[in-house]
Backbone as CSV, one residue per row, in Angstrom:
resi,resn,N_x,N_y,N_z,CA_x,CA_y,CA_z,C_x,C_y,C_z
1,UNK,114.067,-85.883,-5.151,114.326,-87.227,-5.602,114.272,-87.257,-7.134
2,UNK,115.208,-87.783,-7.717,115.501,-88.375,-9.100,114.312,-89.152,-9.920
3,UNK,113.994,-89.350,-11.038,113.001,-89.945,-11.663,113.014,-91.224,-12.053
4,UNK,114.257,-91.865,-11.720,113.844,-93.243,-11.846,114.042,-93.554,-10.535
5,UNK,114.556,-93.330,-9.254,113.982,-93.700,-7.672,112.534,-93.757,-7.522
6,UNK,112.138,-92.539,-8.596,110.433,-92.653,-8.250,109.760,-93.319,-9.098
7,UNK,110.769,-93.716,-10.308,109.731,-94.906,-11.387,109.883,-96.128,-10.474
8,UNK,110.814,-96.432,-9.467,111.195,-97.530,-9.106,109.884,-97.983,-7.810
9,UNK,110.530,-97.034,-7.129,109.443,-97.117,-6.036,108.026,-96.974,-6.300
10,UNK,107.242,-96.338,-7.264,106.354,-96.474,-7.883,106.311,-98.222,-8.028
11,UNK,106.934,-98.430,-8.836,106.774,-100.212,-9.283,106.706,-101.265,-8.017
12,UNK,107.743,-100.692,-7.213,107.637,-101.157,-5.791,106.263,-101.319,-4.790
13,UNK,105.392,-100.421,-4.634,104.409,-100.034,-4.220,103.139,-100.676,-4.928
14,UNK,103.189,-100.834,-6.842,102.443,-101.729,-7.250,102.634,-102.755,-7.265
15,UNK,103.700,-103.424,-7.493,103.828,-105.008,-7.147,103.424,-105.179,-5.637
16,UNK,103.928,-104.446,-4.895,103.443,-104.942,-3.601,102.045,-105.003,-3.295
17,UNK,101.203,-104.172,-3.610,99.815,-104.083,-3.695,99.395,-105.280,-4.378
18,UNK,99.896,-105.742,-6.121,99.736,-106.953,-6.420,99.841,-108.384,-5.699
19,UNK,100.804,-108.305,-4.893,101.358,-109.478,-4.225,100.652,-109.646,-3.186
20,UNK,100.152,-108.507,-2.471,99.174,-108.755,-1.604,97.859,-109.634,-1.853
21,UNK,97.225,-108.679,-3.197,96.052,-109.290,-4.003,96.433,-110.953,-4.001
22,UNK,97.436,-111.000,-4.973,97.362,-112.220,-5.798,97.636,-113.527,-3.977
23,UNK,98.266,-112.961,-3.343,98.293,-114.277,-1.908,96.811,-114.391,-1.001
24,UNK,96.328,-113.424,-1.077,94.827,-113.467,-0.771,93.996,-114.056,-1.217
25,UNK,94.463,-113.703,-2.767,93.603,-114.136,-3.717,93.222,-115.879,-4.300
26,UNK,94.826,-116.322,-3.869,94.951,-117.860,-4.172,94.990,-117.985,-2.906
27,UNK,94.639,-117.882,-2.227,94.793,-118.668,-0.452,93.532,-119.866,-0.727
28,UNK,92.302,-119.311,-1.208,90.940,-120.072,-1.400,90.886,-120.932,-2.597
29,UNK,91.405,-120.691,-3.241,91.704,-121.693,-4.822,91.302,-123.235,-4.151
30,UNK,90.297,-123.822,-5.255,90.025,-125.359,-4.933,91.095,-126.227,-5.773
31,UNK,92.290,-126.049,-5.771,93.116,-127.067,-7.072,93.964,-127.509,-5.805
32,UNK,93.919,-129.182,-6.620,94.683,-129.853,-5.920,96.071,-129.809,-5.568
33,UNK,96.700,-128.801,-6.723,98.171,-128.752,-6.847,98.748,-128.283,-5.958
34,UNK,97.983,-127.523,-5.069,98.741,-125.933,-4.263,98.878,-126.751,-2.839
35,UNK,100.009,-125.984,-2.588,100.137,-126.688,-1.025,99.365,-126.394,0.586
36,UNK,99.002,-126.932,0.786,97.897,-127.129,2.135,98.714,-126.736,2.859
37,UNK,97.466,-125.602,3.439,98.179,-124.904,5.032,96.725,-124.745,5.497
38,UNK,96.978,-124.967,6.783,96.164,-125.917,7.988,95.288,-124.336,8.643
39,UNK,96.187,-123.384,8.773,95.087,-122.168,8.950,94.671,-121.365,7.918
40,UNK,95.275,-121.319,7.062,94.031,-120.007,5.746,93.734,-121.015,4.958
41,UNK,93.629,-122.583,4.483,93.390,-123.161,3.294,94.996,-123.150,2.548
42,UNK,94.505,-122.856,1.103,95.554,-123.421,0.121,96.225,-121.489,-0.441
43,UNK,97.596,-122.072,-0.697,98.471,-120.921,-1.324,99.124,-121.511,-2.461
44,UNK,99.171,-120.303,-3.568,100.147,-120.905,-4.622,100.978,-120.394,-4.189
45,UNK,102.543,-121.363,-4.274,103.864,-120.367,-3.749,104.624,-120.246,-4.710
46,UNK,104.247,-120.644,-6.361,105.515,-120.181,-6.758,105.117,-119.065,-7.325
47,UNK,103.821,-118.581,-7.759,103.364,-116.842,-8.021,103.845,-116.022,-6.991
48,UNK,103.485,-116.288,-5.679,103.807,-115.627,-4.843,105.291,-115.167,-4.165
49,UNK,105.915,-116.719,-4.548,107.256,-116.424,-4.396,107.644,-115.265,-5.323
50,UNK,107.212,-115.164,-6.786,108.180,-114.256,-8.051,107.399,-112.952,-7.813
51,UNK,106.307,-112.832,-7.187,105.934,-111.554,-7.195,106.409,-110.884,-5.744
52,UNK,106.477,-111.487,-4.660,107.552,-110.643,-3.675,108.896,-110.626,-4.001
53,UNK,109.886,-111.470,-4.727,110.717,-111.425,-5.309,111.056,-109.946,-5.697
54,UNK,110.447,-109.957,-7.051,109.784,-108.810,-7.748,109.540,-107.194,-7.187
55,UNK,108.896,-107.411,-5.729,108.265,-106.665,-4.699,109.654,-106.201,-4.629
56,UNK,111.191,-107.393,-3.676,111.524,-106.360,-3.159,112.877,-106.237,-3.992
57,UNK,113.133,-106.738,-5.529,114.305,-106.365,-6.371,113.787,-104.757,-6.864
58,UNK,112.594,-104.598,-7.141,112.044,-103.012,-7.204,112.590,-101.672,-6.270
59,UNK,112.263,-102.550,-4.982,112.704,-101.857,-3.645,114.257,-101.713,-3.587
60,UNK,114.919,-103.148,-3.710,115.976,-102.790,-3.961,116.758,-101.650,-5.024
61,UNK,116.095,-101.978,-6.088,116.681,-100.731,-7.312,116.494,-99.568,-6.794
62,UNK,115.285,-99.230,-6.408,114.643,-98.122,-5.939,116.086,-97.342,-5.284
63,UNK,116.276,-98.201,-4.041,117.073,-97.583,-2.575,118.446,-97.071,-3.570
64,UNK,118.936,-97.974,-4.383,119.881,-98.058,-4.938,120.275,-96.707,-5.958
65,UNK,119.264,-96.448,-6.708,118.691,-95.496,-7.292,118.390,-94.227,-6.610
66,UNK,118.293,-93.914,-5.512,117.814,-92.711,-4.740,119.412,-92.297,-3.944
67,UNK,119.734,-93.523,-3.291,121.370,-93.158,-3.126,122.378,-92.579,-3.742
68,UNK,122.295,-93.257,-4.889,123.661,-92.406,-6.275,122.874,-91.275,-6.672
69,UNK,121.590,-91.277,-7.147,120.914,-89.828,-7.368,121.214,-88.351,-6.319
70,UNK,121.054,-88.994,-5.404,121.485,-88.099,-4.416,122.629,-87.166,-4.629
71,UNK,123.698,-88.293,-4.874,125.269,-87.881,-4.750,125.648,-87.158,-6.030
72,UNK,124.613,-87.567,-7.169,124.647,-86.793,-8.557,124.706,-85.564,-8.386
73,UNK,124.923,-85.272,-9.685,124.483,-83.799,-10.538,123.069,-83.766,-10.747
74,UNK,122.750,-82.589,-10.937,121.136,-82.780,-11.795,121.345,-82.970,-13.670
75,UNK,120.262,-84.138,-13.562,120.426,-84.472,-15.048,119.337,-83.732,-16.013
76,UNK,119.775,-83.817,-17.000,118.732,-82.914,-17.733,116.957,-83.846,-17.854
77,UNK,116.639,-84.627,-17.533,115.817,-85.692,-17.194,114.949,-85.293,-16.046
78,UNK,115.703,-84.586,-14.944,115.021,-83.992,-13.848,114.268,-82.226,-13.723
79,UNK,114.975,-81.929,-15.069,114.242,-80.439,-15.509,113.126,-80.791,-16.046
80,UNK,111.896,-79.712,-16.010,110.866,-79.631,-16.263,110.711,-79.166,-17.717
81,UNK,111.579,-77.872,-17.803,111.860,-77.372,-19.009,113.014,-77.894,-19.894
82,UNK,112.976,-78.881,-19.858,114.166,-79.497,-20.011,114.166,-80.016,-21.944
83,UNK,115.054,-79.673,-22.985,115.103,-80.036,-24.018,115.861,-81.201,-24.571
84,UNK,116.003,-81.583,-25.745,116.067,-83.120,-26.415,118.213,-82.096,-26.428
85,UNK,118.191,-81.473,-26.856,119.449,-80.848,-26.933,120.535,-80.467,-25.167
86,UNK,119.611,-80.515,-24.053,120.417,-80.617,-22.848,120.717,-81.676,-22.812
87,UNK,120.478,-82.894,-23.404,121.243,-84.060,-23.003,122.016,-84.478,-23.645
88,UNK,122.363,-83.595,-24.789,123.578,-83.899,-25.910,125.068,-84.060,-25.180
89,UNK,125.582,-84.818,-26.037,127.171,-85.057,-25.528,127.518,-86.383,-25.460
90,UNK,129.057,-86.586,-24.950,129.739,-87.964,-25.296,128.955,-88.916,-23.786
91,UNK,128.372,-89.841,-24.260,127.717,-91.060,-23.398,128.805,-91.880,-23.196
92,UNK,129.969,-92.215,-23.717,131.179,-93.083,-23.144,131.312,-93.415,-24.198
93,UNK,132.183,-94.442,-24.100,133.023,-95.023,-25.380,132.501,-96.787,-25.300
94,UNK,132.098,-97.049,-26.603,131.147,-97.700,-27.080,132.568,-98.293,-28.235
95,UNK,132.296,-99.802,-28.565,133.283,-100.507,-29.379,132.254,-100.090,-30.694
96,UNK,133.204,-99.775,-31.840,132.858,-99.680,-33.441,131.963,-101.390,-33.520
97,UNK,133.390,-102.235,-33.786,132.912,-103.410,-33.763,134.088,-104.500,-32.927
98,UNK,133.563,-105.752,-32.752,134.432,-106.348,-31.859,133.636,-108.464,-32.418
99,UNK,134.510,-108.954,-32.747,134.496,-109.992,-32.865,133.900,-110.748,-31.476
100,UNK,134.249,-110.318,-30.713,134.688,-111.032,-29.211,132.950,-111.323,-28.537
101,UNK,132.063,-110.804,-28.664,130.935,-110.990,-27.828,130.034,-112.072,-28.754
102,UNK,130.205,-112.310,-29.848,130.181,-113.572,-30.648,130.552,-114.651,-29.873
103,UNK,131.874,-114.375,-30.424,132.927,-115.910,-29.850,132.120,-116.434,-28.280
104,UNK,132.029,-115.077,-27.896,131.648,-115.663,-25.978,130.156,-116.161,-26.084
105,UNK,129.223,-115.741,-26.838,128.004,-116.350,-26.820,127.597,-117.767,-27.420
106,UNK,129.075,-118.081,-28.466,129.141,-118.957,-29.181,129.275,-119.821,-27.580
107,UNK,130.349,-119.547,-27.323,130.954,-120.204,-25.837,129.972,-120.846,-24.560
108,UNK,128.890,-119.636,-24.663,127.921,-119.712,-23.923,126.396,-120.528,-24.518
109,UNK,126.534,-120.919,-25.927,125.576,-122.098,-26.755,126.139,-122.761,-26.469
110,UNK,127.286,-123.538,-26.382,128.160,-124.681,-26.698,127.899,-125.504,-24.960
111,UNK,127.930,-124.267,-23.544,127.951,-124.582,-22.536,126.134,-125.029,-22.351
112,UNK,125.270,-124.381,-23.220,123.796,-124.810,-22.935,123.614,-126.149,-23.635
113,UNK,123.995,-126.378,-24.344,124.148,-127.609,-25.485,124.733,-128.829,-24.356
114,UNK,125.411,-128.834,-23.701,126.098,-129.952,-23.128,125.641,-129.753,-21.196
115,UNK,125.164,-129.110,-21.137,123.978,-129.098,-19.971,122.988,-129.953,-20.325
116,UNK,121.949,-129.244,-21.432,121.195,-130.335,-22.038,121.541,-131.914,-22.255
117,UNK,122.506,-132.025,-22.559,122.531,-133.464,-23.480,123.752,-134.093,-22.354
118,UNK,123.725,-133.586,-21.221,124.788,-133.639,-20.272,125.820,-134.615,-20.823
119,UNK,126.567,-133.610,-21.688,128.146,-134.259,-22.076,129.151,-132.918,-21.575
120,UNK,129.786,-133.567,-20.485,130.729,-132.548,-19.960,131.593,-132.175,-20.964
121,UNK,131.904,-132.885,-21.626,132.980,-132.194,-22.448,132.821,-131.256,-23.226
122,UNK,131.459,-130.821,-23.728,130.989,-129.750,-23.912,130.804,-128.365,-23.424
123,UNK,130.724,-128.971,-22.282,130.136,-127.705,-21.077,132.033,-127.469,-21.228
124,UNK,132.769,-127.890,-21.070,133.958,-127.495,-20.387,134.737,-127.071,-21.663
125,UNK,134.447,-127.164,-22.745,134.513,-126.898,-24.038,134.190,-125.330,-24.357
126,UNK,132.555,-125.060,-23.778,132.000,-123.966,-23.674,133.125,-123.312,-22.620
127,UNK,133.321,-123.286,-21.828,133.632,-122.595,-20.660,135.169,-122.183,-21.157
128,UNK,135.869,-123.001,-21.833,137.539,-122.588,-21.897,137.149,-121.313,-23.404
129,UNK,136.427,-121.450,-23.811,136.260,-121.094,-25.149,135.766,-119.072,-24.727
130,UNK,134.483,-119.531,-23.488,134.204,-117.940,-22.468,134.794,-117.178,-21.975
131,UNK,135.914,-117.876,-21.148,137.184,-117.560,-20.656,137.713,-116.791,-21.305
132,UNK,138.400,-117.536,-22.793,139.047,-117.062,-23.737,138.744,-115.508,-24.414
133,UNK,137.155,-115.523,-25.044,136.413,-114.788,-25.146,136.486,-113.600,-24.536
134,UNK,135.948,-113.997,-23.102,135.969,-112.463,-21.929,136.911,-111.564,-21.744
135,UNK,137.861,-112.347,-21.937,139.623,-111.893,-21.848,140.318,-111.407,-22.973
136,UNK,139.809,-112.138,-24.076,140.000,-110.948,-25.333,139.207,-109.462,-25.386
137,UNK,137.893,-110.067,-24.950,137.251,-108.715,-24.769,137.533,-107.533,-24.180
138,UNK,138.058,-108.042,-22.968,138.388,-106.782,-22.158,139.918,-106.348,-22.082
139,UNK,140.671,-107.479,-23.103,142.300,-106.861,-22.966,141.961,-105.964,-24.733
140,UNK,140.763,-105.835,-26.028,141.651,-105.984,-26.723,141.795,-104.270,-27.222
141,UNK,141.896,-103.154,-26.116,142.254,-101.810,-26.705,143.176,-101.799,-25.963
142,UNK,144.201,-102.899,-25.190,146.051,-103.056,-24.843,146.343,-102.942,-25.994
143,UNK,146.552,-103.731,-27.127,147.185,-103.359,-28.166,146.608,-102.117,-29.051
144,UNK,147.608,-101.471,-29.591,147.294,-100.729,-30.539,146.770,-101.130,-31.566
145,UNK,145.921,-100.212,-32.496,145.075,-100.696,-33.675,146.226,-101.218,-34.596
146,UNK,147.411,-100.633,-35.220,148.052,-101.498,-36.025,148.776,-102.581,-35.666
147,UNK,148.992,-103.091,-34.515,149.080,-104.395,-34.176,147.987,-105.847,-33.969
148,UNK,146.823,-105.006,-34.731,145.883,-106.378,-34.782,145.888,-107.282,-36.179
């Protein structure tokens, strides 16, 4: 098995141990806030909700993580003897620079701004503007560099 299936499941195994603790742990809590249940006393559910949450998006990565590892190569990550120089080489292609993830975050303030202050015309303002954005982003190595 691969080393982040086992960082994963590792995390998996402690949150779950946590989640156990922490629902045990608030079952007895004297605060008025928590919701009444008629056989153990009182539970907080929204800790408990984010920490099984938590529990099984871990689990999930985990499975997810042990599957494609599988089907891999061995990475230089999984050698013991393994040096800062076996992992040299091209990681993919990465933009120099790009206007475009601006514009879309701009797009994506403009859509939080008019949520808040609920003026649709904002939100829909934001949204044609994201659109726009996303779609430059991902069309703009169609054109050639001297056509920009």
């Amino acid at each position: 098995m691969k080393s982040a299936a086992k960082l994963f499941y590792g995390l998996t195994v402690f949150l779950g141990v946590v989640t156990v603790v922490y629902i045990f742990g608030t079952m007895y809590l004297q605060d008025t806030g928590n919701v009444i249940n008629e056989n153990h006393g009182r539970l907080e559910w929204a800790g408990a909700t984010g920490l099984l949450m938590s529990t099984l998006l871990t689990l999930f990565l985990g499975v997810y993580f042990h599957f494609t590892e599988v089907r891999s190569d061995i990475t230089p990550s999984d050698w013991e003897e393994a040096e800062v120089a076996d992992g040299a080489g091209t990681l993919g292609f990465f933009s120099a620079s790009s206007i475009w993830p601006f514009v879309m975050t701009m797009g994506i303030l403009l859509m939080g701004y008019g949520i808040a202050f609920m003026a649709y015309w904002l939100i829909v303002l934001g949204a044609v503007i994201l659109i726009f954005a996303g779609t430059k982003l991902n069309t703009q190595y169609i054109t050639p560099p001297e056509k920009h």
